[in-house]
Short mmCIF file of C-alpha atoms in Angstrom, two decimals:
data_model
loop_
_atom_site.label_atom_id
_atom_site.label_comp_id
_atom_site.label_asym_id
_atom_site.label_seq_id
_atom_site.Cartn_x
_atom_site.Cartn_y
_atom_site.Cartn_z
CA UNK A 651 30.88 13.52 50.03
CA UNK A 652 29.31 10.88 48.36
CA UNK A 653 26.32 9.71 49.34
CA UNK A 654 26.03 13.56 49.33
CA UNK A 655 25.53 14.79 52.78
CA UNK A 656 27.48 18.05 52.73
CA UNK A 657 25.75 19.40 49.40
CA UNK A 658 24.87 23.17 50.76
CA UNK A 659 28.44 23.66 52.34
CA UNK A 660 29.65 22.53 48.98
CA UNK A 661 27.74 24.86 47.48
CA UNK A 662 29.06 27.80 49.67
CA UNK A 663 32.88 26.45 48.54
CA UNK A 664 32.31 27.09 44.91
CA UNK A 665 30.24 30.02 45.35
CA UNK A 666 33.66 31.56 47.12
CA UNK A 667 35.54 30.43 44.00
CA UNK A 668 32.82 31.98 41.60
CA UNK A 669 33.13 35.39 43.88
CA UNK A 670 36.92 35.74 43.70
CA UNK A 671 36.94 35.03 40.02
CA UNK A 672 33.74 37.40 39.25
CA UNK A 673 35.74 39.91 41.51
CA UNK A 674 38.91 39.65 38.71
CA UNK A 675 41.16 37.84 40.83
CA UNK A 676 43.76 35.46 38.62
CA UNK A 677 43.13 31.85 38.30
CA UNK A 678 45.01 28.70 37.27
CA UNK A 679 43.08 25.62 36.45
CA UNK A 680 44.95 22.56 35.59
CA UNK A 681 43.12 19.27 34.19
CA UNK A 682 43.97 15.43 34.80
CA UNK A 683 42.31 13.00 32.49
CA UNK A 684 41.84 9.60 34.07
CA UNK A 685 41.03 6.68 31.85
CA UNK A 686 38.70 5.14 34.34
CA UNK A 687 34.72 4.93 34.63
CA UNK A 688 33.60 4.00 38.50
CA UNK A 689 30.03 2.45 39.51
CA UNK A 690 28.11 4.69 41.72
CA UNK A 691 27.96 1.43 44.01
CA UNK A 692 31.75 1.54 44.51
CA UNK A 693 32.27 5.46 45.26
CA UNK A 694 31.62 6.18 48.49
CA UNK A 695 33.83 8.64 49.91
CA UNK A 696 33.62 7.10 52.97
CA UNK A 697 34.82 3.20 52.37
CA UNK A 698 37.98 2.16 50.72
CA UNK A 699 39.35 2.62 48.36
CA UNK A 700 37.59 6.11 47.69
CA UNK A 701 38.04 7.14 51.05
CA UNK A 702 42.02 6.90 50.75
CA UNK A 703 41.86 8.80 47.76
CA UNK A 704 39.31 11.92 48.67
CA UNK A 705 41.82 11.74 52.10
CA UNK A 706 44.89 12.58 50.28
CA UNK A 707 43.27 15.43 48.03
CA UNK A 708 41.80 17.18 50.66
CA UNK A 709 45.46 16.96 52.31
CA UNK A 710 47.58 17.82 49.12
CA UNK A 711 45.79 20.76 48.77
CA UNK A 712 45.15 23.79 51.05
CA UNK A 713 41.98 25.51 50.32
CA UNK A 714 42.98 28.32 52.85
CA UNK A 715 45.72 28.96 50.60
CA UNK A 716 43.50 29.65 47.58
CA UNK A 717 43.98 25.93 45.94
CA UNK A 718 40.71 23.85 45.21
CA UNK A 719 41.07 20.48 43.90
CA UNK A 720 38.18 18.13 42.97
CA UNK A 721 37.99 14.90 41.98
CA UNK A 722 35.41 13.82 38.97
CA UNK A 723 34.31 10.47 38.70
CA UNK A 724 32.16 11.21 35.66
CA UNK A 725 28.49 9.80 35.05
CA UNK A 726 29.59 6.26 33.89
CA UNK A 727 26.84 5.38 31.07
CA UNK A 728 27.47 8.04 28.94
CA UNK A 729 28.34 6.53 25.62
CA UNK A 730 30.56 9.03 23.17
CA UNK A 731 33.91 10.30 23.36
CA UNK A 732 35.86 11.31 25.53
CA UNK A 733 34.36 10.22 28.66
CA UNK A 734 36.73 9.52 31.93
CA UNK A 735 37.45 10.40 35.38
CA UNK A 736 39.53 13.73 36.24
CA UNK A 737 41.21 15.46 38.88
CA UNK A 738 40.59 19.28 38.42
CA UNK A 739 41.78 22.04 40.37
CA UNK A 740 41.38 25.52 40.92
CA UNK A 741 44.31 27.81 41.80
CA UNK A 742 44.68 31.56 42.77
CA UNK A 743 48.51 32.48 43.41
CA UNK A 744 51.50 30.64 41.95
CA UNK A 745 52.13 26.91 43.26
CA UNK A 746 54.44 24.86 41.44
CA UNK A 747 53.96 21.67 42.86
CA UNK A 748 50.51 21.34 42.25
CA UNK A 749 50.74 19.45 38.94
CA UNK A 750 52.95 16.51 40.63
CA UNK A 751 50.59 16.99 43.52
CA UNK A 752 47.48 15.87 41.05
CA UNK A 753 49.47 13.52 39.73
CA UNK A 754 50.37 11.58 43.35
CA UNK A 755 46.44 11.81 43.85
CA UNK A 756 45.65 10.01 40.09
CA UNK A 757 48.20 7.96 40.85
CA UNK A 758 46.62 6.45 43.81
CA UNK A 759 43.17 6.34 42.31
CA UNK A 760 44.69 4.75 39.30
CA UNK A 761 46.47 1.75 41.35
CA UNK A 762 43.68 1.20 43.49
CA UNK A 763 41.41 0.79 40.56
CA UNK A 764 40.74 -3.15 41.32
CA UNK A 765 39.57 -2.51 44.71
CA UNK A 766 36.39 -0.70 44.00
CA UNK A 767 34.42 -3.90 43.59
CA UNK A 768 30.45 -4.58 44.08
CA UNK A 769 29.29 -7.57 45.45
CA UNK A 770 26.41 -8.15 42.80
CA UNK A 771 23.22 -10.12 43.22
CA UNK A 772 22.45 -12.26 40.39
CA UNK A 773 18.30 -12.40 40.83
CA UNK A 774 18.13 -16.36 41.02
CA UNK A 775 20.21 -15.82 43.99
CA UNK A 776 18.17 -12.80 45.53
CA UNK A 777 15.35 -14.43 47.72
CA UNK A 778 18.08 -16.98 49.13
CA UNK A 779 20.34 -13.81 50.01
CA UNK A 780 17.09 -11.95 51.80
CA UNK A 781 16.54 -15.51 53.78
CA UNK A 782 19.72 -15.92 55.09
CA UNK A 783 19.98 -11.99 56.54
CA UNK A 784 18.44 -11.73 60.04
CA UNK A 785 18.38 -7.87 60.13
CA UNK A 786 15.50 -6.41 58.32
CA UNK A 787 14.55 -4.61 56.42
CA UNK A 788 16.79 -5.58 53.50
CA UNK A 789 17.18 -3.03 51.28
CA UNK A 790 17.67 -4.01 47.82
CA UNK A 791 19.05 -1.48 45.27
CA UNK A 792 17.86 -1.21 41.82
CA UNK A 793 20.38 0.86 40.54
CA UNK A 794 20.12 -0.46 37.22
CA UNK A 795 16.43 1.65 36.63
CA UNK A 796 17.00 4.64 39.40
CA UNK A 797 15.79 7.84 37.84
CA UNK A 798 18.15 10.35 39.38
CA UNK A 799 20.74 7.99 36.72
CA UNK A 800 19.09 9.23 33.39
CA UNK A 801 16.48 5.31 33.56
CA UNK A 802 12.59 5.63 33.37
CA UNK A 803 11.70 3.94 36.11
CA UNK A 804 9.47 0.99 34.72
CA UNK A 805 11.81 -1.64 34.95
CA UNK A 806 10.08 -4.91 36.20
CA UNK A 807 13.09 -7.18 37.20
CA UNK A 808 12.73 -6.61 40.46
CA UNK A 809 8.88 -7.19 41.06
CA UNK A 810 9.13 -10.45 38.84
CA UNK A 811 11.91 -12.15 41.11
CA UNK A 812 10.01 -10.80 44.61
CA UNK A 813 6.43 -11.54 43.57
CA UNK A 814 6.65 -15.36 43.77
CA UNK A 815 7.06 -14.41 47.71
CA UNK A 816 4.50 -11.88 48.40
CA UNK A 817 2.57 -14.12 50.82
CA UNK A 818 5.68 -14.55 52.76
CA UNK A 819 7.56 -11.58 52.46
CA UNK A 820 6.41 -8.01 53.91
CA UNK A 821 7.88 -6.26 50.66
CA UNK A 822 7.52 -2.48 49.16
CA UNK A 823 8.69 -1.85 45.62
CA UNK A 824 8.13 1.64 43.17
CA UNK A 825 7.28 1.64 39.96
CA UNK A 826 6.20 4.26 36.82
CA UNK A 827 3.22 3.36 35.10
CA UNK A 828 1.24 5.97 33.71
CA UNK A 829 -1.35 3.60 31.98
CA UNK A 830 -1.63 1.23 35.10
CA UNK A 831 -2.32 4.19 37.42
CA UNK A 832 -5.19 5.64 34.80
CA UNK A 833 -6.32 1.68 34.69
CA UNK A 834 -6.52 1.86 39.22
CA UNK A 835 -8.25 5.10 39.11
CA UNK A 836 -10.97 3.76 36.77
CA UNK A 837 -11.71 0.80 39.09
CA UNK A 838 -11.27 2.87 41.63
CA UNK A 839 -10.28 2.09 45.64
CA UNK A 840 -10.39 -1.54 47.59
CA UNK A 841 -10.85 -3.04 43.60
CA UNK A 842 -9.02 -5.45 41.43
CA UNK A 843 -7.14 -4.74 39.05
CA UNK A 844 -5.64 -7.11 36.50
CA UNK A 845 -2.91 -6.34 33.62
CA UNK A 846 0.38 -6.00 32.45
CA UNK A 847 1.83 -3.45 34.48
CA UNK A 848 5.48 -1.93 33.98
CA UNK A 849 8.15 -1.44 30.69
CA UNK A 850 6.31 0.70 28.81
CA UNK A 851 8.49 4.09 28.70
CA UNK A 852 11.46 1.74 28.25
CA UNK A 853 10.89 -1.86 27.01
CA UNK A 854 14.79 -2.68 26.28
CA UNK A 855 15.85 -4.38 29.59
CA UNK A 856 13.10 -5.87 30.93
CA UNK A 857 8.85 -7.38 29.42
CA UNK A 858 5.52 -6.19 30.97
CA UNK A 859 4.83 -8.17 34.34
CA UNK A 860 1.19 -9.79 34.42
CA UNK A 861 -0.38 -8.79 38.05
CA UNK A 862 -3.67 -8.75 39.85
CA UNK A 863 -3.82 -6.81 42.42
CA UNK A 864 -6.38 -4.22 44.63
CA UNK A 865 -6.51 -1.28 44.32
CA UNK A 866 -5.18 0.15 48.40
CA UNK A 867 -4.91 3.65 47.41
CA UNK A 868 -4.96 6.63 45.38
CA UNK A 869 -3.32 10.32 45.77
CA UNK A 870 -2.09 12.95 43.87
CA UNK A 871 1.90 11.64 44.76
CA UNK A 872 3.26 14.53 46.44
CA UNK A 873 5.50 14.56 49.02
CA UNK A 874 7.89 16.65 50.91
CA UNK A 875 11.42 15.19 51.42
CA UNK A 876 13.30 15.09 54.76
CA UNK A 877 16.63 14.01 53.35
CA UNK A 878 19.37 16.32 53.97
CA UNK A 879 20.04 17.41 50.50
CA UNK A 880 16.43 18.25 49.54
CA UNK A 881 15.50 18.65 53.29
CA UNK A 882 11.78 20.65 52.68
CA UNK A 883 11.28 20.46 49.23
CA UNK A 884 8.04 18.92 47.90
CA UNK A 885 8.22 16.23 44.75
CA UNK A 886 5.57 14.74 42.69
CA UNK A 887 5.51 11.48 41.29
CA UNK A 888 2.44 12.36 39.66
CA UNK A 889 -1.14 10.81 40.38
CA UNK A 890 -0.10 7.04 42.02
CA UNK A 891 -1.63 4.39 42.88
CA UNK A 892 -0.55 1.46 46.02
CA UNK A 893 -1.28 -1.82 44.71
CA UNK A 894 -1.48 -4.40 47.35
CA UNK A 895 -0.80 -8.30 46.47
CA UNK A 896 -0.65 -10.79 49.43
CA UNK A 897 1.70 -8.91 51.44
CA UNK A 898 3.51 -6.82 49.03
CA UNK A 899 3.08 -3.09 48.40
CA UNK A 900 3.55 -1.19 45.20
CA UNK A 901 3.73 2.39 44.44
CA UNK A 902 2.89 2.63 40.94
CA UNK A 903 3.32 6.19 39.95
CA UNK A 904 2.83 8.23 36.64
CA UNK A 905 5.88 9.97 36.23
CA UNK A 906 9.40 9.30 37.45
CA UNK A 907 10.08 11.06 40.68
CA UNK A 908 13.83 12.51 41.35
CA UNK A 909 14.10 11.55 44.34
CA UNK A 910 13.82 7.92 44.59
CA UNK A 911 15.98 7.83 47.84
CA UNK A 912 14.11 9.35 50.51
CA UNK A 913 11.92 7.01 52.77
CA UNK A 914 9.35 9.68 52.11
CA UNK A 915 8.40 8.68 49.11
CA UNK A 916 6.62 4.97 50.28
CA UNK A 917 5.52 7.04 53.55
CA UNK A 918 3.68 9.44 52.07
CA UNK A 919 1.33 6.40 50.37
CA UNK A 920 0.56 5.03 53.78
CA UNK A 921 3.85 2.41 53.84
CA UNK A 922 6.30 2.47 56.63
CA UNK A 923 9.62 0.84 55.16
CA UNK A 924 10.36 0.47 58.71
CA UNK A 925 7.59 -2.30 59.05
CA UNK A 926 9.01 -4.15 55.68
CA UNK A 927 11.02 -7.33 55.37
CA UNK A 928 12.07 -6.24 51.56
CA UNK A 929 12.48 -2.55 50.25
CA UNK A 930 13.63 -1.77 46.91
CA UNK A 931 14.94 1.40 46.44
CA UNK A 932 15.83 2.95 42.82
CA UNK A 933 19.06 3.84 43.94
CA UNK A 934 22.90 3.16 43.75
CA UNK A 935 23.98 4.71 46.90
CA UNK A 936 22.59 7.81 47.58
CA UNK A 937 19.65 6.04 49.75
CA UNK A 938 22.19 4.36 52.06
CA UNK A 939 22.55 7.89 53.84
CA UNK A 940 18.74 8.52 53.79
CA UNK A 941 18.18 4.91 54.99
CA UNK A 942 20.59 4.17 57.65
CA UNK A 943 18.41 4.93 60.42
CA UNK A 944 15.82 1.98 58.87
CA UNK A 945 18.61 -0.70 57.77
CA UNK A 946 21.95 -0.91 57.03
CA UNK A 947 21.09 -4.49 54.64
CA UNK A 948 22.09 -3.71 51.48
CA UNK A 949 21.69 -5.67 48.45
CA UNK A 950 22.80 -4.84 45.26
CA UNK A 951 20.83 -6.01 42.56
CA UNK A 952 22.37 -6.86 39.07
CA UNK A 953 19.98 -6.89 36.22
CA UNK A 954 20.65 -5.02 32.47
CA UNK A 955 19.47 -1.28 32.33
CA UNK A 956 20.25 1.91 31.79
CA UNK A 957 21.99 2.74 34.85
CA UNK A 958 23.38 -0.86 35.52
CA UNK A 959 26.64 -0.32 37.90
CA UNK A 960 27.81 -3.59 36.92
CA UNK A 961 29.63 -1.52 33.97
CA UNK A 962 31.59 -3.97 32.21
CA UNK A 963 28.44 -5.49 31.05
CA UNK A 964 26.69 -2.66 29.86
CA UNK A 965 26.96 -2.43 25.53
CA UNK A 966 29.04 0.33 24.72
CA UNK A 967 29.74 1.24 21.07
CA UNK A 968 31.35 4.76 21.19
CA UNK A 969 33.22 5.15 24.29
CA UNK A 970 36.94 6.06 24.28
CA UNK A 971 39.16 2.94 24.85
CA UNK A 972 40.98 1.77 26.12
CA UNK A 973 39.15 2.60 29.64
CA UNK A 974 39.08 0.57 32.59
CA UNK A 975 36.90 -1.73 33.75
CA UNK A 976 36.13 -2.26 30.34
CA UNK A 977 39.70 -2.85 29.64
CA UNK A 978 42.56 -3.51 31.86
CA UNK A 979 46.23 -1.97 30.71
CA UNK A 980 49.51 0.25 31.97
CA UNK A 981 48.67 3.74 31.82
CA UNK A 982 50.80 6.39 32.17
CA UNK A 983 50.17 9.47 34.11
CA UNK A 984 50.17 12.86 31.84
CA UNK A 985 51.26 16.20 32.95
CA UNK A 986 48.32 17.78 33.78
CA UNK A 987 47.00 20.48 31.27
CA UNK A 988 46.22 24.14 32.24
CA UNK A 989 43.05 24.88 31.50
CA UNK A 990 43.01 28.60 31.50
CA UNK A 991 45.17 31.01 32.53
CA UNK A 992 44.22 34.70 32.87
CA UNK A 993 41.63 37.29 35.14
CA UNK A 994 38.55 35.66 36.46
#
C-alpha cells in the first residue's frame, strides 16, 4: 500500500519469494517498461486512479498459484537514463497469459495517466486556503524539501509565507539548521535569538529567512516513533532547538531526520500538533496515514525543490523522453521482456 501501512506483511511476501528461489525452485520474471513518472502526491493506492489499477493486479494475478506481480512507480526526480514506471512479476510454474495479463494492467495505468492530478497550492494563495478551512489543524505538505525524498531539509518557503501570521495562527513547522541550533544553545533557554536561519545545506530553491525568536527549548532530538512502519524505533534529529515567535513553533534540528511523518517528531519537543491551527509536515503522503487521527486537511504546497511533486516543473536535463507528464504522446504497449529464466 501506499501510504505504506502493510510494510512487515510485505516483507514476509518477498521473503517467501527469496525462500523458494534460495531453495532452487525455477523462476520466470518478465519486465514492463512504462514511460511514465508519477508524484508521490498522486499515488495512493487507495484513491483513484491508483486504486483501480493496484485492484486489477492483485486480481490478474494469483499469488497462491506461485505468480507475484508488482507495480513500480519509480522515484520520480531521478535525472539519467532510463528512468520509468514498470510492472514486474515473479513467476514459478508455466503461465502463458501472464505477459497479456501485464499488459491489460499497463494498459490501464497508461490511459488513466491524466487522472492522477494534485491540486497544488501556489504560496500567495496559502494563508487564504488555511482561512477558508474550518477543520483544523491544516496540514500543509512540504513535499518539495521532505527528507525521506533524497532534500536536506532547510528549505524556508514555507516559514517565509506562514510567518507574516504567527500572531494569529497557532502554527508548527521543522526545519535543519545545524548553525542556528549551535547559535540557540549558546544563548541558551527562554533567550533571543536573532539571524538568518535555514538554506544552508541546500541554497538552490529557496534564501536564508531573517528571524528573531526565543529560545523555548533544547534536547538532544530523539524520539521513538509510533507509526506503523517504524512502530518502536528511536530517531535522532540531532541536538534541536524549539524556537517560539508569537504563536508559531519551530523545530530547528541539526541533522535531517527520516522520519519526517510521524506526529512524534513535534511531540517529543513539547508541541501537540493536535493543539495547532497550521502543521507542516515534510512529506508527500506518507504522513496522511500517520496523521489521520489529528486532521484529514491537507494542503499541498507547491514551491521548487528537490523533491517538488509538481514534476513537470522540475529542470530535467538527462531523463529519457519522451516520458509523461513531461511530455504527452501515443505509446504503444511492448511485449514484456523476460528477465531471467533458469533455477533460483
Amino acid at each position: 500500500t501506499y501510504p505504506h501501512a502493510d510494510q512487515r506483511e510485505t516483507g514476509r511476501r518477498a521473503a517467501s519469494i527469496l525462500r523458494r528461489l534460495f531453495a532452487g525452485e525455477r523462476a520466470v520474471r518478465f519486465y514492463l517498461p512504462v514511460p511514465m513518472l508519477l508524484s508521490a502526491e498522486a499515488s495512493s493506492t487507495s484513491e483513484e486512479p491508483m486504486r483501480g489499477v493496484i485492484e486489477q493486479l492483485s486480481t490478474q494475478f494469483n499469488e497462491s498459484q506461485g505468480i507475484y506481480a508488482s507495480l513500480f512507480c519509480v522515484q520520480p526526480w531521478l535525472d539519467f537514463v532510463p528512468v520509468g514506471g514498470s510492472v514486474v512479476v515473479t513467476q514459478f510454474g508455466e503461465d502463458d497469459s501472464t505477459p497479456a495479463k501485464m499488459k491489460a494492467v499497463a494498459k490501464l495505468l497508461w490511459e488513466g495517466r491524466h487522472g492522477f492530478r494534485v491540486p497544488w497550492v501556489q504560496p500567495e494563495c496559502l494563508l487564504d486556503c488555511i482561512r477558508r478551512i474550518s477543520s483544523r489543524p491544516v496540514l500543509v505538505s512540504e513535499a518539495y524539501d521532505a527528507p525521506p525524498a533524497g532534500a536536506a531539509g532547510d528549505h524556508t518557503g514555507f516559514l517565509a509565507t506562514v510567518l507574516p501570521e504567527a500572531e494569529n495562527f497557532k502554527c508548527c513547522a521543522y526545519l535543519v539548521d545545524p548553525k542556528f541550533v549551535m547559535r540557540a544553545q549558546a544563548a541558551g533557554r527562554n533567550a533571543t535569538v536573532e539571524g538568518e536561519i535555514g538554506a544552508q545545506t541546500d541554497p538552490r530553491f529557496s534564501r536564508p529567512l531573517p528571524i528573531c525568536a526565543t529560545v523555548e527549548s533544547l534536547s538532544d532530538g530523539t524520539f521513538t516513533a509510533k507509526t506503523a512502519s517504524a512502530h518502536g524505533r528511536q530517531f535522532s534529529m540531532g541536538p534541536t532547538a524549539v524556537l517560539a515567535l508569537g504563536k508559531m513553533r519551530i523545530v530547528v534540528s541539526s541533522k535531517a531526520v527520516m522520519l519526517t511523518v510521524d506526529p512524534e517528531l513535534y511531540r517529543s519537543q513539547g508541541i501537540e500538533p493536535s493543539g495547532m491551527d497550521i502543521v507542516g509536515v515534510k512529506s508527500a503522503l506518507q504522513f496522511r496515514f500517520c496523521y489521520e487521527e489529528i486532521s484529514r486537511s491537507v494542503l499541498n504546497l507547491d514551491l521548487p525543490g528537490a523533491a517538488r511533486g509538481r514534476l513537470e516543473a522540475m529542470p530535467f536535463e538527462k531523463i529519457n523522453r519522451p516520458i509523461f507528464p513531461l511530455n504527452d504522446f501515443e505509446w504503444t504497449i511492448p511485449e514484456p521482456v523476460c528477465l531471467r529464466t533458469g533455477q533460483g
